[in-house]
């Protein structure tokens, strides 16, 4: 859908200012979003979206505030992250809302207001379909889901608007009833007894077992969401209506609302690339795209409320929705669009919805797996009994209020070919959980709540595991050899509810391209992937696999790397394995000694080295505060003895040519800094050791090294400026190959000196930086920035050498921290021993 930019500009200038909808005017012609018209080059990168619909003029009824609902009176403003919403009371006793069709990013931090980021986000509203909400009511009506019926109107410039007149006059809006309780004790929306928002509704579900949800109706609602590509079904997009349950208590029915993101079109080169990171950037199409992205905003609702449905009920509901949403129902929905939108988009939309309806089972199979592969079952804050019976490949879960008498309030059989884990959350009061029978698989986890819980596991055979969690001192356990008991109660992560992005199931994959350039290697291009897996009570992930392949065009050499990390693999120990092959390393070697001369140009001392490293590491600790790690390591270095490095070819130090070593490393680090990015107080420390015994034919026996560093941060009460001081040293032991020597010189030790300028069997150094934050400026993103002065001093020690020389470096630099980016970019200049050097890097040096 392309739009002539010149024509659009003319329409925008002519039409937009003329939309003055006085009370008493029946209708006006309006352009929903003339500002979204862009050139073909712009849209190729930023996306065409629905710009053609946003920039198409059409005639819209002007709302008559005097007659609608017997007369409307505005009383407050609301809305979510993008929508302006005017709340009104009707003379008929009901509530109504008028919601802006055009959107504005309202959740931006103050620092981003008026920046290019705000303009870019505003422009991406063009990915939304401006009138998509109109097609939805016939679809929901056909499947029996409660809903309001939106109508497209222009809000008049009417004194009735009062204090809201400036904000809402002449605004294109969707007008609909806001589901609410009835006035004076009468029935509320759709005959309901009460209407609640999601927060209140979920509190009721957890507090009182007399409340339940109509899971089949919720599934119907979610199937319509999937059909129309509505990715935004978070807690704020639902209300809940209470009705009497014929079986006792109350049953709640969902009322989906706010269809801002149905039929979204996130296309364009940049968004397609970013979709690999965030799958929610959907592109509405006759075929379904990533179901994870389509459903993720509602996982808290789906995984809590749909778990009671059996596979048979699920499949029957899908078939029912397919049969009820006929071609005619789809046509009726599309016919509610403005004529101008139907003529541009209607035929495609009808065909796409029909195809998506016919393929609905494909998407819902993936949706089913998202809920039931790792199933969450919730008790309430009442005293309850949970019976878990395993048999063969099944696990039956029954949940009773009080003793296990009568009908359970929850009952479901989980199948091993669908479910890996069942996680049962007992919540409050004194609960009883009993695991019985034998089964071949399905891991059962029971998480205790705040009361005195009793958990009993009598499982004696089969491959199924049971893990019982409870931190209460008075809770009791009965276990077998197949039971694991954990004296804590992990918190279930809420993916979107509390704006916490941690997960405890599934996996993600993210690409990791890389670009670099330096004088030794030339242009370096790389590509890799990171695959994360998530599991119960493992934050932020349970494992990570990374790999990357890079090629240096100047050196004509590759670099290959792979890393596997497993969290809490055994007894709270994390394991990682790493393999790196690099043909890109260029190191400096100037000889041994603290006063060795280097009169030649740098190239005379450079050494080309290829290095293979294989390591396995075990770690314990809290990665944010302290870590203790150890493990074996293998290295093979191949150093070019016949290349351009004439000094190295002449001296041929120990370790030249091919050199293999097998040994072990260990380290301990502690982080007591007050802030991760710009510490103003506290400390950090690290000690490490490595040892390589006389294996693999080491000519001169074993060798190793010990090292340590301590960093301190001191600031005045205002935390600016900050003095950061680092003390570090290393001591090698035994006959050490030249590239394992204790070095100073370069970007991480004494700045200004050439890299690895001095080598010995010991080193000692101090770095000091005085860092001052100066404020903020705007360059696409707001940037915090500051300056720092630096002073470095260090030396190496060599057995048999008598030297009192200390090498110093002095200089300064700047640092930049882009807003919302969790790292700092630094640039610095330093001078040492008649030489100047410039450095660029990420994060402060220490």
GROMACS .gro file of C-alpha atoms in nm, residues 631-633 661-666 688-695 702-706 733:
model
   23
  631UNK     CA    1   3.832  -2.612   3.637
  632UNK     CA    2   4.071  -2.769   3.387
  633UNK     CA    3   4.208  -2.584   3.085
  661UNK     CA    4   4.976  -2.706   2.798
  662UNK     CA    5   4.720  -2.882   3.018
  663UNK     CA    6   4.637  -2.755   3.363
  664UNK     CA    7   4.380  -2.593   3.588
  665UNK     CA    8   4.262  -2.250   3.688
  666UNK     CA    9   4.076  -2.112   3.989
  688UNK     CA   10   4.314  -1.602   4.047
  689UNK     CA   11   4.555  -1.889   4.011
  690UNK     CA   12   4.654  -2.115   3.724
  691UNK     CA   13   4.884  -2.416   3.721
  692UNK     CA   14   5.017  -2.631   3.438
  693UNK     CA   15   5.199  -2.943   3.557
  694UNK     CA   16   5.473  -3.103   3.352
  695UNK     CA   17   5.241  -3.274   3.108
  702UNK     CA   18   5.546  -2.729   3.548
  703UNK     CA   19   5.458  -2.361   3.575
  704UNK     CA   20   5.178  -2.144   3.704
  705UNK     CA   21   5.078  -1.801   3.825
  706UNK     CA   22   4.902  -1.620   4.110
  733UNK     CA   23   5.603  -1.967   3.907
   0.00000   0.00000   0.00000
